[in-house]
Amino acid sequence: SSSSPSSKAANSSSGGKVKATGFMKSIVEVKESEFKDDTLDNFLRISAKHRFVFVYGEISDKDGKSWCPGCERAIPIVEEKVKAFNSSTALLKLPVSQKKFCGNATHPYRVEDRLGVQTIPALIRIDHGDYFARPLASRWCPDAFCVNQYMSTIPARRLRGGSTKNLDDSDGDDGTSNDEYGALSIEEIMLGDGENGPLGLIPIVQAYLDMIGCDERSRKVVERYLSLIADRARGKLMTASSWLRKYVSLHPSYKDDSRLNEEVVYDLLKACDGLTEGSLCAPQLLGKYANYTGEDMIDRGGQEVHVKPPVKKLCLTMSKEKGHVYVEEVKGCEG
């Protein structure tokens, strides 16, 4: 049910009956002693587009803080996210006391199949069909980004093809971590590994940009760098270290003795200086990302900084044979 905006957003229930209040937002708090067999069923009767259950350490009347440090950090994050929804939202808050919850394997929130809460804080999303999703892992609840992704109507995996699997609760019955570890390639770490694999770092950044509503200009600049990193992770472009090693190994003055003479050092520094100032491009290192034009700009502190193309630009390429380092003048380097 809904009431005026001035009404309180949280009410207790009696006899297991949930009474929701609030304008567009139904935030319900049920104490441990008031939790009944039909409490969850009554909560599911609330008509809301988004529904969540939040289990956390109860707040002390003395200092207004939770006895659980992680819960203390998670509570404002979860509540702010609920308030941020533009459509009807219902949140069932289930505070627990330290005495009754810790070490109690038969606590109602632990044995209730739909909750299965082993550690707190625990945030549970209720999906279509009144299905209780796996709880957001306790270690992620104090993290605003993870909470936003878990509660979002468009999960991170739908945003960029990654997976939210790593956000699920993987704590064991004894409270210990059951995290799985495995070897991953740089490409898997940066880009993820499909629907059921880990969520890559680049998809996380892209999902974050979506979440904050990044402006088009800034997004264009960031995406350019992310594409460069992605191509290096895929092996399409050299990393800076591999490019430097190849440059030295192919230099005609290098004697394969792990010593850099003055000629090698001078040419290497000159090449690096050219890359920095924009008079030299290296397609094997930067590919198409080196071809900035006067139209590219970056907004820094309200000032537009134009990246002007150099009057004369040289392109440096390297073959597989020693001594074959080519430098030629080009009008534009597209890799």
JSON list of N, CA and C in Angstrom, two decimals, residues 89-131:
[
{"chain": "A", "resi": 89, "resn": "THR", "atom": "N", "xyz": [9.22, 0.08, -5.82]},
{"chain": "A", "resi": 89, "resn": "THR", "atom": "CA", "xyz": [10.26, -0.77, -5.24]},
{"chain": "A", "resi": 89, "resn": "THR", "atom": "C", "xyz": [9.87, -1.16, -3.82]},
{"chain": "A", "resi": 90, "resn": "ALA", "atom": "N", "xyz": [10.12, -2.41, -3.47]},
{"chain": "A", "resi": 90, "resn": "ALA", "atom": "CA", "xyz": [9.83, -2.90, -2.13]},
{"chain": "A", "resi": 90, "resn": "ALA", "atom": "C", "xyz": [11.09, -3.51, -1.53]},
{"chain": "A", "resi": 91, "resn": "LEU", "atom": "N", "xyz": [11.38, -3.15, -0.30]},
{"chain": "A", "resi": 91, "resn": "LEU", "atom": "CA", "xyz": [12.56, -3.68, 0.40]},
{"chain": "A", "resi": 91, "resn": "LEU", "atom": "C", "xyz": [12.13, -4.22, 1.75]},
{"chain": "A", "resi": 92, "resn": "LEU", "atom": "N", "xyz": [12.44, -5.48, 1.99]},
{"chain": "A", "resi": 92, "resn": "LEU", "atom": "CA", "xyz": [12.16, -6.12, 3.28]},
{"chain": "A", "resi": 92, "resn": "LEU", "atom": "C", "xyz": [13.45, -6.15, 4.08]},
{"chain": "A", "resi": 93, "resn": "LYS", "atom": "N", "xyz": [13.49, -5.40, 5.16]},
{"chain": "A", "resi": 93, "resn": "LYS", "atom": "CA", "xyz": [14.67, -5.32, 6.01]},
{"chain": "A", "resi": 93, "resn": "LYS", "atom": "C", "xyz": [14.52, -6.29, 7.18]},
{"chain": "A", "resi": 94, "resn": "LEU", "atom": "N", "xyz": [15.53, -7.15, 7.34]},
{"chain": "A", "resi": 94, "resn": "LEU", "atom": "CA", "xyz": [15.51, -8.16, 8.40]},
{"chain": "A", "resi": 94, "resn": "LEU", "atom": "C", "xyz": [16.75, -7.99, 9.29]},
{"chain": "A", "resi": 95, "resn": "PRO", "atom": "N", "xyz": [16.68, -7.13, 10.29]},
{"chain": "A", "resi": 95, "resn": "PRO", "atom": "CA", "xyz": [17.83, -6.97, 11.20]},
{"chain": "A", "resi": 95, "resn": "PRO", "atom": "C", "xyz": [17.97, -8.16, 12.13]},
{"chain": "A", "resi": 96, "resn": "VAL", "atom": "N", "xyz": [19.20, -8.53, 12.44]},
{"chain": "A", "resi": 96, "resn": "VAL", "atom": "CA", "xyz": [19.46, -9.66, 13.33]},
{"chain": "A", "resi": 96, "resn": "VAL", "atom": "C", "xyz": [20.35, -9.21, 14.49]},
{"chain": "A", "resi": 97, "resn": "SER", "atom": "N", "xyz": [20.16, -9.83, 15.64]},
{"chain": "A", "resi": 97, "resn": "SER", "atom": "CA", "xyz": [20.99, -9.54, 16.80]},
{"chain": "A", "resi": 97, "resn": "SER", "atom": "C", "xyz": [22.24, -10.41, 16.78]},
{"chain": "A", "resi": 98, "resn": "GLN", "atom": "N", "xyz": [23.30, -9.90, 17.32]},
{"chain": "A", "resi": 98, "resn": "GLN", "atom": "CA", "xyz": [24.56, -10.65, 17.34]},
{"chain": "A", "resi": 98, "resn": "GLN", "atom": "C", "xyz": [24.42, -11.93, 18.15]},
{"chain": "A", "resi": 99, "resn": "LYS", "atom": "N", "xyz": [23.70, -11.86, 19.25]},
{"chain": "A", "resi": 99, "resn": "LYS", "atom": "CA", "xyz": [23.55, -13.00, 20.15]},
{"chain": "A", "resi": 99, "resn": "LYS", "atom": "C", "xyz": [22.78, -14.14, 19.50]},
{"chain": "A", "resi": 100, "resn": "LYS", "atom": "N", "xyz": [21.71, -13.81, 18.76]},
{"chain": "A", "resi": 100, "resn": "LYS", "atom": "CA", "xyz": [20.87, -14.85, 18.17]},
{"chain": "A", "resi": 100, "resn": "LYS", "atom": "C", "xyz": [21.41, -15.39, 16.84]},
{"chain": "A", "resi": 101, "resn": "PHE", "atom": "N", "xyz": [22.15, -14.56, 16.10]},
{"chain": "A", "resi": 101, "resn": "PHE", "atom": "CA", "xyz": [22.57, -14.97, 14.76]},
{"chain": "A", "resi": 101, "resn": "PHE", "atom": "C", "xyz": [23.93, -15.67, 14.73]},
{"chain": "A", "resi": 102, "resn": "CYS", "atom": "N", "xyz": [24.92, -15.10, 15.40]},
{"chain": "A", "resi": 102, "resn": "CYS", "atom": "CA", "xyz": [26.28, -15.63, 15.33]},
{"chain": "A", "resi": 102, "resn": "CYS", "atom": "C", "xyz": [26.36, -17.03, 15.95]},
{"chain": "A", "resi": 103, "resn": "GLY", "atom": "N", "xyz": [26.86, -17.96, 15.19]},
{"chain": "A", "resi": 103, "resn": "GLY", "atom": "CA", "xyz": [27.05, -19.32, 15.68]},
{"chain": "A", "resi": 103, "resn": "GLY", "atom": "C", "xyz": [25.78, -20.14, 15.78]},
{"chain": "A", "resi": 104, "resn": "ASN", "atom": "N", "xyz": [24.67, -19.61, 15.33]},
{"chain": "A", "resi": 104, "resn": "ASN", "atom": "CA", "xyz": [23.39, -20.31, 15.41]},
{"chain": "A", "resi": 104, "resn": "ASN", "atom": "C", "xyz": [23.04, -20.92, 14.06]},
{"chain": "A", "resi": 105, "resn": "ALA", "atom": "N", "xyz": [23.31, -22.19, 13.89]},
{"chain": "A", "resi": 105, "resn": "ALA", "atom": "CA", "xyz": [23.07, -22.86, 12.61]},
{"chain": "A", "resi": 105, "resn": "ALA", "atom": "C", "xyz": [21.60, -23.05, 12.31]},
{"chain": "A", "resi": 106, "resn": "THR", "atom": "N", "xyz": [20.75, -22.91, 13.32]},
{"chain": "A", "resi": 106, "resn": "THR", "atom": "CA", "xyz": [19.31, -23.12, 13.12]},
{"chain": "A", "resi": 106, "resn": "THR", "atom": "C", "xyz": [18.54, -21.79, 13.08]},
{"chain": "A", "resi": 107, "resn": "HIS", "atom": "N", "xyz": [19.25, -20.71, 12.89]},
{"chain": "A", "resi": 107, "resn": "HIS", "atom": "CA", "xyz": [18.56, -19.41, 12.81]},
{"chain": "A", "resi": 107, "resn": "HIS", "atom": "C", "xyz": [17.59, -19.44, 11.62]},
{"chain": "A", "resi": 108, "resn": "PRO", "atom": "N", "xyz": [16.40, -18.88, 11.78]},
{"chain": "A", "resi": 108, "resn": "PRO", "atom": "CA", "xyz": [15.38, -18.93, 10.71]},
{"chain": "A", "resi": 108, "resn": "PRO", "atom": "C", "xyz": [15.88, -18.44, 9.36]},
{"chain": "A", "resi": 109, "resn": "TYR", "atom": "N", "xyz": [16.73, -17.43, 9.35]},
{"chain": "A", "resi": 109, "resn": "TYR", "atom": "CA", "xyz": [17.20, -16.90, 8.06]},
{"chain": "A", "resi": 109, "resn": "TYR", "atom": "C", "xyz": [18.23, -17.83, 7.41]},
{"chain": "A", "resi": 110, "resn": "ARG", "atom": "N", "xyz": [18.81, -18.72, 8.21]},
{"chain": "A", "resi": 110, "resn": "ARG", "atom": "CA", "xyz": [19.74, -19.70, 7.66]},
{"chain": "A", "resi": 110, "resn": "ARG", "atom": "C", "xyz": [19.02, -20.92, 7.13]},
{"chain": "A", "resi": 111, "resn": "VAL", "atom": "N", "xyz": [17.99, -21.34, 7.79]},
{"chain": "A", "resi": 111, "resn": "VAL", "atom": "CA", "xyz": [17.29, -22.58, 7.40]},
{"chain": "A", "resi": 111, "resn": "VAL", "atom": "C", "xyz": [16.17, -22.33, 6.40]},
{"chain": "A", "resi": 112, "resn": "GLU", "atom": "N", "xyz": [15.72, -21.09, 6.29]},
{"chain": "A", "resi": 112, "resn": "GLU", "atom": "CA", "xyz": [14.69, -20.76, 5.29]},
{"chain": "A", "resi": 112, "resn": "GLU", "atom": "C", "xyz": [15.29, -20.92, 3.89]},
{"chain": "A", "resi": 113, "resn": "ASP", "atom": "N", "xyz": [14.72, -21.85, 3.10]},
{"chain": "A", "resi": 113, "resn": "ASP", "atom": "CA", "xyz": [15.29, -22.18, 1.79]},
{"chain": "A", "resi": 113, "resn": "ASP", "atom": "C", "xyz": [15.39, -20.97, 0.87]},
{"chain": "A", "resi": 114, "resn": "ARG", "atom": "N", "xyz": [14.43, -20.08, 0.93]},
{"chain": "A", "resi": 114, "resn": "ARG", "atom": "CA", "xyz": [14.43, -18.95, 0.01]},
{"chain": "A", "resi": 114, "resn": "ARG", "atom": "C", "xyz": [15.47, -17.89, 0.39]},
{"chain": "A", "resi": 115, "resn": "LEU", "atom": "N", "xyz": [15.90, -17.90, 1.65]},
{"chain": "A", "resi": 115, "resn": "LEU", "atom": "CA", "xyz": [16.91, -16.96, 2.10]},
{"chain": "A", "resi": 115, "resn": "LEU", "atom": "C", "xyz": [18.29, -17.61, 2.12]},
{"chain": "A", "resi": 116, "resn": "GLY", "atom": "N", "xyz": [18.46, -18.61, 2.93]},
{"chain": "A", "resi": 116, "resn": "GLY", "atom": "CA", "xyz": [19.75, -19.32, 3.00]},
{"chain": "A", "resi": 116, "resn": "GLY", "atom": "C", "xyz": [20.91, -18.41, 3.34]},
{"chain": "A", "resi": 117, "resn": "VAL", "atom": "N", "xyz": [20.67, -17.46, 4.26]},
{"chain": "A", "resi": 117, "resn": "VAL", "atom": "CA", "xyz": [21.70, -16.49, 4.62]},
{"chain": "A", "resi": 117, "resn": "VAL", "atom": "C", "xyz": [22.67, -17.10, 5.62]},
{"chain": "A", "resi": 118, "resn": "GLN", "atom": "N", "xyz": [23.94, -17.17, 5.26]},
{"chain": "A", "resi": 118, "resn": "GLN", "atom": "CA", "xyz": [24.96, -17.71, 6.15]},
{"chain": "A", "resi": 118, "resn": "GLN", "atom": "C", "xyz": [25.81, -16.62, 6.77]},
{"chain": "A", "resi": 119, "resn": "THR", "atom": "N", "xyz": [26.03, -15.55, 6.04]},
{"chain": "A", "resi": 119, "resn": "THR", "atom": "CA", "xyz": [26.82, -14.42, 6.54]},
{"chain": "A", "resi": 119, "resn": "THR", "atom": "C", "xyz": [26.08, -13.12, 6.23]},
{"chain": "A", "resi": 120, "resn": "ILE", "atom": "N", "xyz": [26.38, -12.11, 6.99]},
{"chain": "A", "resi": 120, "resn": "ILE", "atom": "CA", "xyz": [25.76, -10.80, 6.78]},
{"chain": "A", "resi": 120, "resn": "ILE", "atom": "C", "xyz": [26.84, -9.75, 6.57]},
{"chain": "A", "resi": 121, "resn": "PRO", "atom": "N", "xyz": [26.50, -8.63, 5.90]},
{"chain": "A", "resi": 121, "resn": "PRO", "atom": "CA", "xyz": [25.20, -8.32, 5.31]},
{"chain": "A", "resi": 121, "resn": "PRO", "atom": "C", "xyz": [24.87, -9.20, 4.12]},
{"chain": "A", "resi": 122, "resn": "ALA", "atom": "N", "xyz": [23.58, -9.39, 3.87]},
{"chain": "A", "resi": 122, "resn": "ALA", "atom": "CA", "xyz": [23.14, -10.21, 2.74]},
{"chain": "A", "resi": 122, "resn": "ALA", "atom": "C", "xyz": [22.01, -9.48, 2.03]},
{"chain": "A", "resi": 123, "resn": "LEU", "atom": "N", "xyz": [22.15, -9.33, 0.73]},
{"chain": "A", "resi": 123, "resn": "LEU", "atom": "CA", "xyz": [21.15, -8.67, -0.10]},
{"chain": "A", "resi": 123, "resn": "LEU", "atom": "C", "xyz": [20.63, -9.69, -1.10]},
{"chain": "A", "resi": 124, "resn": "ILE", "atom": "N", "xyz": [19.30, -9.83, -1.16]},
{"chain": "A", "resi": 124, "resn": "ILE", "atom": "CA", "xyz": [18.70, -10.84, -2.02]},
{"chain": "A", "resi": 124, "resn": "ILE", "atom": "C", "xyz": [17.72, -10.17, -2.97]},
{"chain": "A", "resi": 125, "resn": "ARG", "atom": "N", "xyz": [17.88, -10.43, -4.24]},
{"chain": "A", "resi": 125, "resn": "ARG", "atom": "CA", "xyz": [16.99, -9.89, -5.27]},
{"chain": "A", "resi": 125, "resn": "ARG", "atom": "C", "xyz": [15.89, -10.91, -5.57]},
{"chain": "A", "resi": 126, "resn": "ILE", "atom": "N", "xyz": [14.66, -10.44, -5.68]},
{"chain": "A", "resi": 126, "resn": "ILE", "atom": "CA", "xyz": [13.55, -11.31, -6.03]},
{"chain": "A", "resi": 126, "resn": "ILE", "atom": "C", "xyz": [13.21, -11.08, -7.49]},
{"chain": "A", "resi": 127, "resn": "ASP", "atom": "N", "xyz": [13.45, -12.09, -8.30]},
{"chain": "A", "resi": 127, "resn": "ASP", "atom": "CA", "xyz": [13.25, -11.97, -9.74]},
{"chain": "A", "resi": 127, "resn": "ASP", "atom": "C", "xyz": [11.81, -12.32, -10.12]},
{"chain": "A", "resi": 128, "resn": "HIS", "atom": "N", "xyz": [11.55, -12.34, -11.42]},
{"chain": "A", "resi": 128, "resn": "HIS", "atom": "CA", "xyz": [10.21, -12.67, -11.92]},
{"chain": "A", "resi": 128, "resn": "HIS", "atom": "C", "xyz": [9.81, -14.07, -11.47]},
{"chain": "A", "resi": 129, "resn": "GLY", "atom": "N", "xyz": [8.54, -14.24, -11.19]},
{"chain": "A", "resi": 129, "resn": "GLY", "atom": "CA", "xyz": [8.06, -15.52, -10.72]},
{"chain": "A", "resi": 129, "resn": "GLY", "atom": "C", "xyz": [8.32, -15.73, -9.25]},
{"chain": "A", "resi": 130, "resn": "ASP", "atom": "N", "xyz": [8.56, -14.63, -8.52]},
{"chain": "A", "resi": 130, "resn": "ASP", "atom": "CA", "xyz": [8.84, -14.70, -7.08]},
{"chain": "A", "resi": 130, "resn": "ASP", "atom": "C", "xyz": [10.04, -15.58, -6.78]},
{"chain": "A", "resi": 131, "resn": "TYR", "atom": "N", "xyz": [11.01, -15.59, -7.70]},
{"chain": "A", "resi": 131, "resn": "TYR", "atom": "CA", "xyz": [12.21, -16.40, -7.51]},
{"chain": "A", "resi": 131, "resn": "TYR", "atom": "C", "xyz": [13.25, -15.61, -6.72]}
]
